Amino acid sequence: MDLDIKKIKEQAIKEIEGVKNSEEWEQIKNKYFSRKSGELAKLLKDIKDVSEDLRPKFGAMANQVKDELEKALDIKMSELKYKGNGNLERDFIDVTLNVEKYKLGHLHPVTQISMELEDIFKSMGFMILDGPELESDYYNFEALNIPSWHPARDTQDTFYIDPLTSSGHDPQLLRTHTSPVQVRAMQKYGAPLRCVVPGRVFRNEATDASHEHTFYQLEGLMIDKDISISNLIAVMKELLSGIFKTEVKVRLRPGYFPFVEPGFELDIQCLICGGKGCPVCKQSGWVELLPCGLVHPNVLKYGGIDPKKYSGFAFGLGLTRLVMMKYKIDDIRLLQSGDLRFLNQF
Ligand code: DAH
């Protein structure tokens, strides 16, 4: 019986290999697979007569042969089709043909500038941190010395996810600036601390060429013993010469932000006219770049840091604004538009 099965298989394979056209293929298929008179059907019948203990073994062998023959027939059929129907020509691929190149994208100009700045700050020992875009009223305002009654809230209207009137828990909103990460970082890492926080921020704005509901900032914070305005100016100069690749003159004017005391607006000497006066600097010789200041003692306290032992400076660089200055972009809305005709220029 063992031998019979093997013999049938060998014979069948030989015959299948010799098939030259579809009629022969059909004949061979019938010879072996016909339900009533096929060789395999006969074999299965014979297996019924084998003793019960050997039956499973022969059954399995017969099934295996059946599978192998089916496969061999399939292969033969595809060979016949391929040769017979001229598919060779149809399947021909001209591998020398030029195809359109796969177009790779690139980083958004805001991301590019953010990464450049991150490198500069890393070289000065700053950590790069992240914070939630969906922020609580507490971190966005309260812990930055802006209580609910404070008029400074009016300058930063935003989108409230959970209205201010809801009771029992801290209202949720889209953060209006990256400054809330100051307090989060202080609470997490304590002092001394050096970090920058690039990120997306939101305002409830009527949009026009210079206002957008979504834009990017880079927050900076340095806390240590005896930090003063000199440290602030030194770090700012290092940053600016890193960005503009030349030494930049800076000046500080008083500015008001509830979370710094004293607070400043930092201006840079106009790089277009070298300070002589031109349309870009509105003939003043100076261009406003970023707000900054020494961290308010109340904010240090919210962060769990003792203002008697430590002091620090903070600044808020407008990344979107910096990109606009660098590339002379005159409409802020282009940056969020996703318009490839615009983006492909960078
Ligand atoms: N968070 C402020 C804003 O978005 C900007 C700012 C001002 C950040 C002064 C600071 C700072 O860290 O010291 O308007």
Tab-separated table of N, CA and C in Angstrom, residues 208-335:
chain	number	residue	atom	x	y	z
A	208	ASP	N	-6.132	88.629	11.159
A	208	ASP	CA	-5.768	89.483	10.023
A	208	ASP	C	-4.286	89.235	9.735
A	209	ALA	N	-3.660	90.082	8.943
A	209	ALA	CA	-2.282	89.804	8.508
A	209	ALA	C	-1.305	89.673	9.675
A	210	SER	N	-1.619	90.295	10.818
A	210	SER	CA	-0.679	90.171	11.928
A	210	SER	C	-1.284	89.504	13.175
A	211	HIS	N	-2.488	88.980	13.073
A	211	HIS	CA	-3.087	88.261	14.213
A	211	HIS	C	-3.579	86.890	13.778
A	212	GLU	N	-3.306	85.896	14.613
A	212	GLU	CA	-3.705	84.527	14.292
A	212	GLU	C	-4.183	83.862	15.574
A	213	HIS	N	-5.142	82.929	15.440
A	213	HIS	CA	-5.644	82.259	16.652
A	213	HIS	C	-4.659	81.214	17.183
A	214	THR	N	-3.716	80.796	16.315
A	214	THR	CA	-2.763	79.765	16.706
A	214	THR	C	-1.372	80.202	16.277
A	215	PHE	N	-0.439	80.215	17.184
A	215	PHE	CA	0.937	80.573	16.815
A	215	PHE	C	1.923	79.920	17.791
A	216	TYR	N	3.209	80.222	17.620
A	216	TYR	CA	4.235	79.506	18.382
A	216	TYR	C	5.124	80.453	19.192
A	217	GLN	N	5.486	79.996	20.366
A	217	GLN	CA	6.388	80.771	21.224
A	217	GLN	C	7.514	79.863	21.728
A	218	LEU	N	8.543	80.507	22.247
A	218	LEU	CA	9.575	79.740	22.959
A	218	LEU	C	9.819	80.453	24.282
A	219	GLU	N	9.456	79.756	25.350
A	219	GLU	CA	9.607	80.317	26.690
A	219	GLU	C	10.993	79.975	27.217
A	220	GLY	N	11.591	80.883	27.963
A	220	GLY	CA	12.890	80.567	28.570
A	220	GLY	C	12.855	80.869	30.054
A	221	LEU	N	13.569	80.074	30.833
A	221	LEU	CA	13.569	80.275	32.275
A	221	LEU	C	14.922	79.845	32.845
A	222	MET	N	15.493	80.736	33.663
A	222	MET	CA	16.731	80.352	34.340
A	222	MET	C	16.614	80.762	35.801
A	223	ILE	N	16.792	79.805	36.696
A	223	ILE	CA	16.700	80.101	38.125
A	223	ILE	C	17.953	79.581	38.829
A	224	ASP	N	18.519	80.434	39.631
A	224	ASP	CA	19.710	80.025	40.386
A	224	ASP	C	19.926	81.057	41.490
A	225	LYS	N	21.057	80.924	42.196
A	225	LYS	CA	21.346	81.948	43.213
A	225	LYS	C	21.895	83.179	42.507
A	226	ASP	N	21.482	84.367	42.956
A	226	ASP	CA	22.015	85.642	42.432
A	226	ASP	C	21.842	85.859	40.934
A	227	ILE	N	20.750	85.432	40.378
A	227	ILE	CA	20.516	85.708	38.950
A	227	ILE	C	20.016	87.149	38.823
A	228	SER	N	20.618	87.896	37.898
A	228	SER	CA	20.230	89.303	37.754
A	228	SER	C	19.998	89.619	36.275
A	229	ILE	N	19.730	90.886	36.007
A	229	ILE	CA	19.473	91.307	34.632
A	229	ILE	C	20.716	91.102	33.754
A	230	SER	N	21.904	91.153	34.343
A	230	SER	CA	23.129	90.918	33.551
A	230	SER	C	23.098	89.524	32.939
A	231	ASN	N	22.648	88.525	33.731
A	231	ASN	CA	22.567	87.165	33.189
A	231	ASN	C	21.584	87.111	32.027
A	232	LEU	N	20.461	87.810	32.219
A	232	LEU	CA	19.437	87.850	31.176
A	232	LEU	C	20.033	88.415	29.880
A	233	ILE	N	20.718	89.546	29.990
A	233	ILE	CA	21.277	90.192	28.793
A	233	ILE	C	22.335	89.300	28.133
A	234	ALA	N	23.173	88.655	28.958
A	234	ALA	CA	24.232	87.797	28.392
A	234	ALA	C	23.624	86.643	27.599
A	235	VAL	N	22.606	86.006	28.174
A	235	VAL	CA	21.994	84.863	27.472
A	235	VAL	C	21.291	85.342	26.198
A	236	MET	N	20.622	86.499	26.277
A	236	MET	CA	19.927	87.024	25.104
A	236	MET	C	20.903	87.353	23.973
A	237	LYS	N	22.069	87.904	24.329
A	237	LYS	CA	23.060	88.249	23.300
A	237	LYS	C	23.595	86.994	22.624
A	238	GLU	N	23.831	85.968	23.437
A	238	GLU	CA	24.328	84.695	22.900
A	238	GLU	C	23.291	84.110	21.935
A	239	LEU	N	22.033	84.187	22.365
A	239	LEU	CA	20.948	83.669	21.536
A	239	LEU	C	20.876	84.415	20.201
A	240	LEU	N	20.911	85.733	20.272
A	240	LEU	CA	20.728	86.540	19.066
A	240	LEU	C	21.898	86.404	18.098
A	241	SER	N	23.124	86.318	18.626
A	241	SER	CA	24.241	86.153	17.684
A	241	SER	C	24.186	84.754	17.077
A	242	GLY	N	23.603	83.776	17.823
A	242	GLY	CA	23.401	82.431	17.264
A	242	GLY	C	22.401	82.450	16.116
A	243	ILE	N	21.337	83.228	16.268
A	243	ILE	CA	20.301	83.263	15.222
A	243	ILE	C	20.758	84.089	14.026
A	244	PHE	N	21.233	85.290	14.314
A	244	PHE	CA	21.513	86.215	13.207
A	244	PHE	C	22.960	86.131	12.712
A	245	LYS	N	23.749	85.274	13.326
A	245	LYS	CA	25.146	85.020	12.918
A	245	LYS	C	26.014	86.288	12.924
A	246	THR	N	25.661	87.238	13.730
A	246	THR	CA	26.487	88.434	13.870
A	246	THR	C	26.202	89.027	15.248
A	247	GLU	N	27.105	89.827	15.762
A	247	GLU	CA	26.848	90.392	17.085
A	247	GLU	C	25.701	91.407	16.992
A	248	VAL	N	24.764	91.296	17.931
A	248	VAL	CA	23.582	92.147	17.859
A	248	VAL	C	23.527	93.041	19.094
A	249	LYS	N	23.273	94.322	18.865
A	249	LYS	CA	23.141	95.236	20.013
A	249	LYS	C	21.723	95.154	20.555
A	250	VAL	N	21.581	95.163	21.886
A	250	VAL	CA	20.240	95.085	22.466
A	250	VAL	C	20.011	96.255	23.429
A	251	ARG	N	18.735	96.537	23.663
A	251	ARG	CA	18.401	97.507	24.720
A	251	ARG	C	17.127	97.030	25.420
A	252	LEU	N	16.990	97.410	26.672
A	252	LEU	CA	15.786	97.036	27.421
A	252	LEU	C	14.958	98.273	27.701
A	253	ARG	N	13.645	98.112	27.491
A	253	ARG	CA	12.710	99.178	27.882
A	253	ARG	C	11.794	98.587	28.935
A	254	PRO	N	11.250	99.403	29.816
A	254	PRO	CA	10.311	98.833	30.796
A	254	PRO	C	9.087	98.254	30.099
A	255	GLY	N	8.590	97.118	30.601
A	255	GLY	CA	7.381	96.508	30.048
A	255	GLY	C	6.629	95.885	31.202
A	256	TYR	N	5.339	95.713	31.075
A	256	TYR	CA	4.592	95.150	32.201
A	256	TYR	C	4.024	93.772	31.901
A	257	PHE	N	4.386	92.809	32.716
A	257	PHE	CA	3.791	91.463	32.708
A	257	PHE	C	3.696	91.047	34.164
A	258	PRO	N	2.532	90.579	34.615
A	258	PRO	CA	2.342	90.314	36.041
A	258	PRO	C	3.299	89.277	36.617
A	259	PHE	N	3.880	88.425	35.763
A	259	PHE	CA	4.714	87.337	36.297
A	259	PHE	C	6.202	87.677	36.339
A	260	VAL	N	6.563	88.917	35.969
A	260	VAL	CA	7.959	89.342	36.137
A	260	VAL	C	8.016	90.700	36.842
A	261	GLU	N	9.109	90.926	37.547
A	261	GLU	CA	9.292	92.203	38.253
A	261	GLU	C	10.771	92.437	38.506
A	262	PRO	N	11.452	93.333	37.820
A	262	PRO	CA	10.901	94.200	36.785
A	262	PRO	C	10.698	93.445	35.461
A	263	GLY	N	9.841	94.030	34.613
A	263	GLY	CA	9.583	93.445	33.290
A	263	GLY	C	10.120	94.359	32.200
A	264	PHE	N	10.509	93.773	31.077
A	264	PHE	CA	11.113	94.562	29.993
A	264	PHE	C	10.609	94.131	28.622
A	265	GLU	N	10.796	95.041	27.690
A	265	GLU	CA	10.720	94.692	26.277
A	265	GLU	C	12.153	94.765	25.781
A	266	LEU	N	12.618	93.686	25.156
A	266	LEU	CA	13.978	93.713	24.635
A	266	LEU	C	13.934	94.069	23.149
A	267	ASP	N	14.683	95.116	22.791
A	267	ASP	CA	14.754	95.512	21.378
A	267	ASP	C	16.131	95.149	20.840
A	268	ILE	N	16.208	94.867	19.539
A	268	ILE	CA	17.536	94.691	18.924
A	268	ILE	C	17.776	95.838	17.956
A	269	GLN	N	19.049	96.180	17.814
A	269	GLN	CA	19.350	97.236	16.849
A	269	GLN	C	19.015	96.709	15.453
A	270	CYS	N	18.374	97.553	14.667
A	270	CYS	CA	17.873	97.115	13.356
A	270	CYS	C	19.012	96.561	12.502
A	271	LEU	N	18.809	95.319	12.017
A	271	LEU	CA	19.878	94.661	11.251
A	271	LEU	C	19.873	95.124	9.797
A	272	ILE	N	18.801	95.761	9.397
A	272	ILE	CA	18.707	96.212	7.998
A	272	ILE	C	19.536	97.494	7.817
A	273	CYS	N	19.355	98.470	8.744
A	273	CYS	CA	20.028	99.760	8.549
A	273	CYS	C	21.181	99.966	9.531
A	274	GLY	N	21.416	98.971	10.402
A	274	GLY	CA	22.507	99.110	11.375
A	274	GLY	C	22.234	100.190	12.402
A	275	GLY	N	20.985	100.557	12.583
A	275	GLY	CA	20.631	101.521	13.637
A	275	GLY	C	20.460	102.947	13.131
A	276	LYS	N	20.652	103.137	11.810
A	276	LYS	CA	20.559	104.512	11.284
A	276	LYS	C	19.116	104.971	11.110
A	277	GLY	N	18.220	104.005	10.939
A	277	GLY	CA	16.810	104.356	10.704
A	277	GLY	C	16.388	103.982	9.294
A	278	CYS	N	15.332	103.163	9.192
A	278	CYS	CA	14.838	102.737	7.874
A	278	CYS	C	13.350	102.373	8.033
A	279	PRO	N	12.659	102.052	6.926
A	279	PRO	CA	11.227	101.742	7.062
A	279	PRO	C	10.957	100.536	7.965
A	280	VAL	N	11.868	99.539	7.968
A	280	VAL	CA	11.626	98.338	8.786
A	280	VAL	C	11.566	98.693	10.272
A	281	CYS	N	12.469	99.566	10.721
A	281	CYS	CA	12.479	99.926	12.153
A	281	CYS	C	11.709	101.225	12.385
A	282	LYS	N	10.943	101.615	11.405
A	282	LYS	CA	10.155	102.847	11.461
A	282	LYS	C	11.043	104.029	11.862
A	283	GLN	N	12.204	104.074	11.290
A	283	GLN	CA	13.194	105.156	11.468
A	283	GLN	C	13.758	105.255	12.887
A	284	SER	N	13.442	104.278	13.744
A	284	SER	CA	13.900	104.413	15.134
A	284	SER	C	15.275	103.780	15.345
A	285	GLY	N	15.688	102.884	14.438
A	285	GLY	CA	16.963	102.185	14.613
A	285	GLY	C	16.844	100.930	15.481
A	286	TRP	N	15.649	100.693	16.059
A	286	TRP	CA	15.460	99.530	16.945
A	286	TRP	C	14.221	98.739	16.553
A	287	VAL	N	14.291	97.416	16.738
A	287	VAL	CA	13.137	96.551	16.442
A	287	VAL	C	12.788	95.770	17.705
A	288	GLU	N	11.494	95.768	18.059
A	288	GLU	CA	11.054	95.061	19.268
A	288	GLU	C	11.135	93.552	19.032
A	289	LEU	N	11.785	92.829	19.958
A	289	LEU	CA	11.929	91.387	19.714
A	289	LEU	C	11.243	90.506	20.742
A	290	LEU	N	11.516	90.726	22.029
A	290	LEU	CA	10.872	89.824	23.000
A	290	LEU	C	10.672	90.470	24.362
A	291	PRO	N	9.598	90.051	25.051
A	291	PRO	CA	9.370	90.490	26.417
A	291	PRO	C	10.108	89.575	27.389
A	292	CYS	N	10.560	90.144	28.497
A	292	CYS	CA	11.325	89.338	29.451
A	292	CYS	C	11.321	90.030	30.821
A	293	GLY	N	11.991	89.458	31.775
A	293	GLY	CA	12.062	90.084	33.085
A	293	GLY	C	12.593	89.140	34.132
A	294	LEU	N	12.648	89.651	35.364
A	294	LEU	CA	13.059	88.787	36.472
A	294	LEU	C	11.800	88.173	37.088
A	295	VAL	N	11.872	86.873	37.336
A	295	VAL	CA	10.678	86.128	37.772
A	295	VAL	C	10.120	86.727	39.072
A	296	HIS	N	8.822	87.000	39.071
A	296	HIS	CA	8.157	87.593	40.231
A	296	HIS	C	8.234	86.635	41.433
A	297	PRO	N	8.524	87.156	42.637
A	297	PRO	CA	8.619	86.278	43.816
A	297	PRO	C	7.374	85.404	44.006
A	298	ASN	N	6.202	85.946	43.691
A	298	ASN	CA	4.975	85.133	43.847
A	298	ASN	C	5.003	83.904	42.945
A	299	VAL	N	5.542	84.065	41.741
A	299	VAL	CA	5.587	82.940	40.791
A	299	VAL	C	6.568	81.883	41.303
A	300	LEU	N	7.700	82.342	41.850
A	300	LEU	CA	8.644	81.385	42.441
A	300	LEU	C	7.950	80.600	43.552
A	301	LYS	N	7.155	81.326	44.358
A	301	LYS	CA	6.453	80.654	45.466
A	301	LYS	C	5.473	79.619	44.933
A	302	TYR	N	4.713	79.988	43.889
A	302	TYR	CA	3.784	79.008	43.285
A	302	TYR	C	4.549	77.775	42.801
A	303	GLY	N	5.786	78.002	42.341
A	303	GLY	CA	6.600	76.880	41.853
A	303	GLY	C	7.289	76.116	42.976
A	304	GLY	N	7.070	76.567	44.214
A	304	GLY	CA	7.676	75.859	45.354
A	304	GLY	C	9.123	76.248	45.589
A	305	ILE	N	9.532	77.408	45.086
A	305	ILE	CA	10.932	77.845	45.248
A	305	ILE	C	10.973	79.073	46.166
A	306	ASP	N	11.920	79.095	47.068
A	306	ASP	CA	12.017	80.176	48.049
A	306	ASP	C	12.649	81.422	47.406
A	307	PRO	N	11.881	82.526	47.255
A	307	PRO	CA	12.411	83.724	46.592
A	307	PRO	C	13.520	84.417	47.397
A	308	LYS	N	13.652	84.025	48.658
A	308	LYS	CA	14.747	84.633	49.441
A	308	LYS	C	16.079	83.973	49.096
A	309	LYS	N	16.003	82.730	48.613
A	309	LYS	CA	17.248	82.014	48.281
A	309	LYS	C	17.565	82.103	46.791
A	310	TYR	N	16.531	82.103	45.985
A	310	TYR	CA	16.760	82.031	44.538
A	310	TYR	C	16.106	83.187	43.798
A	311	SER	N	16.700	83.515	42.637
A	311	SER	CA	16.039	84.465	41.728
A	311	SER	C	16.207	83.925	40.316
A	312	GLY	N	15.511	84.551	39.364
A	312	GLY	CA	15.613	84.017	38.007
A	312	GLY	C	15.124	85.003	36.980
A	313	PHE	N	15.427	84.706	35.713
A	313	PHE	CA	14.841	85.509	34.641
A	313	PHE	C	14.012	84.613	33.729
A	314	ALA	N	13.094	85.262	33.002
A	314	ALA	CA	12.251	84.525	32.054
A	314	ALA	C	12.073	85.392	30.819
A	315	PHE	N	11.822	84.748	29.706
A	315	PHE	CA	11.517	85.511	28.490
A	315	PHE	C	10.549	84.710	27.625
A	316	GLY	N	9.865	85.400	26.746
A	316	GLY	CA	8.895	84.733	25.862
A	316	GLY	C	9.141	85.165	24.424
A	317	LEU	N	9.811	84.310	23.685
A	317	LEU	CA	10.166	84.654	22.304
A	317	LEU	C	9.045	84.212	21.376
A	318	GLY	N	8.576	85.112	20.518
A	318	GLY	CA	7.546	84.734	19.540
A	318	GLY	C	8.205	84.036	18.348
A	319	LEU	N	8.071	82.704	18.306
A	319	LEU	CA	8.721	81.953	17.217
A	319	LEU	C	8.140	82.310	15.865
A	320	THR	N	6.813	82.415	15.834
A	320	THR	CA	6.144	82.747	14.574
A	320	THR	C	6.636	84.110	14.086
A	321	ARG	N	6.733	85.032	15.029
A	321	ARG	CA	7.161	86.382	14.697
A	321	ARG	C	8.607	86.398	14.180
A	322	LEU	N	9.445	85.574	14.802
A	322	LEU	CA	10.848	85.503	14.406
A	322	LEU	C	10.977	84.983	12.967
A	323	VAL	N	10.177	83.949	12.653
A	323	VAL	CA	10.183	83.409	11.281
A	323	VAL	C	9.747	84.504	10.309
A	324	MET	N	8.716	85.259	10.697
A	324	MET	CA	8.221	86.323	9.809
A	324	MET	C	9.308	87.377	9.569
A	325	MET	N	10.063	87.700	10.652
A	325	MET	CA	11.137	88.685	10.499
A	325	MET	C	12.260	88.140	9.644
A	326	LYS	N	12.610	86.873	9.906
A	326	LYS	CA	13.741	86.272	9.202
A	326	LYS	C	13.475	86.195	7.689
A	327	TYR	N	12.258	85.786	7.322
A	327	TYR	CA	11.959	85.589	5.892
A	327	TYR	C	11.129	86.718	5.282
A	328	LYS	N	10.921	87.781	6.051
A	328	LYS	CA	10.136	88.923	5.577
A	328	LYS	C	8.750	88.485	5.066
A	329	ILE	N	8.046	87.700	5.899
A	329	ILE	CA	6.697	87.240	5.561
A	329	ILE	C	5.712	88.298	6.070
A	330	ASP	N	4.821	88.767	5.202
A	330	ASP	CA	3.991	89.893	5.618
A	330	ASP	C	2.576	89.488	6.042
A	331	ASP	N	2.261	88.177	6.036
A	331	ASP	CA	0.930	87.758	6.486
A	331	ASP	C	1.068	86.498	7.349
A	332	ILE	N	0.755	86.635	8.627
A	332	ILE	CA	0.948	85.525	9.583
A	332	ILE	C	0.106	84.302	9.213
A	333	ARG	N	-1.026	84.529	8.535
A	333	ARG	CA	-1.946	83.436	8.234
A	333	ARG	C	-1.343	82.413	7.276
A	334	LEU	N	-0.344	82.840	6.489
A	334	LEU	CA	0.297	81.915	5.545
A	334	LEU	C	0.931	80.732	6.277
A	335	LEU	N	1.437	80.992	7.483
A	335	LEU	CA	2.184	79.948	8.197
A	335	LEU	C	1.320	78.766	8.622
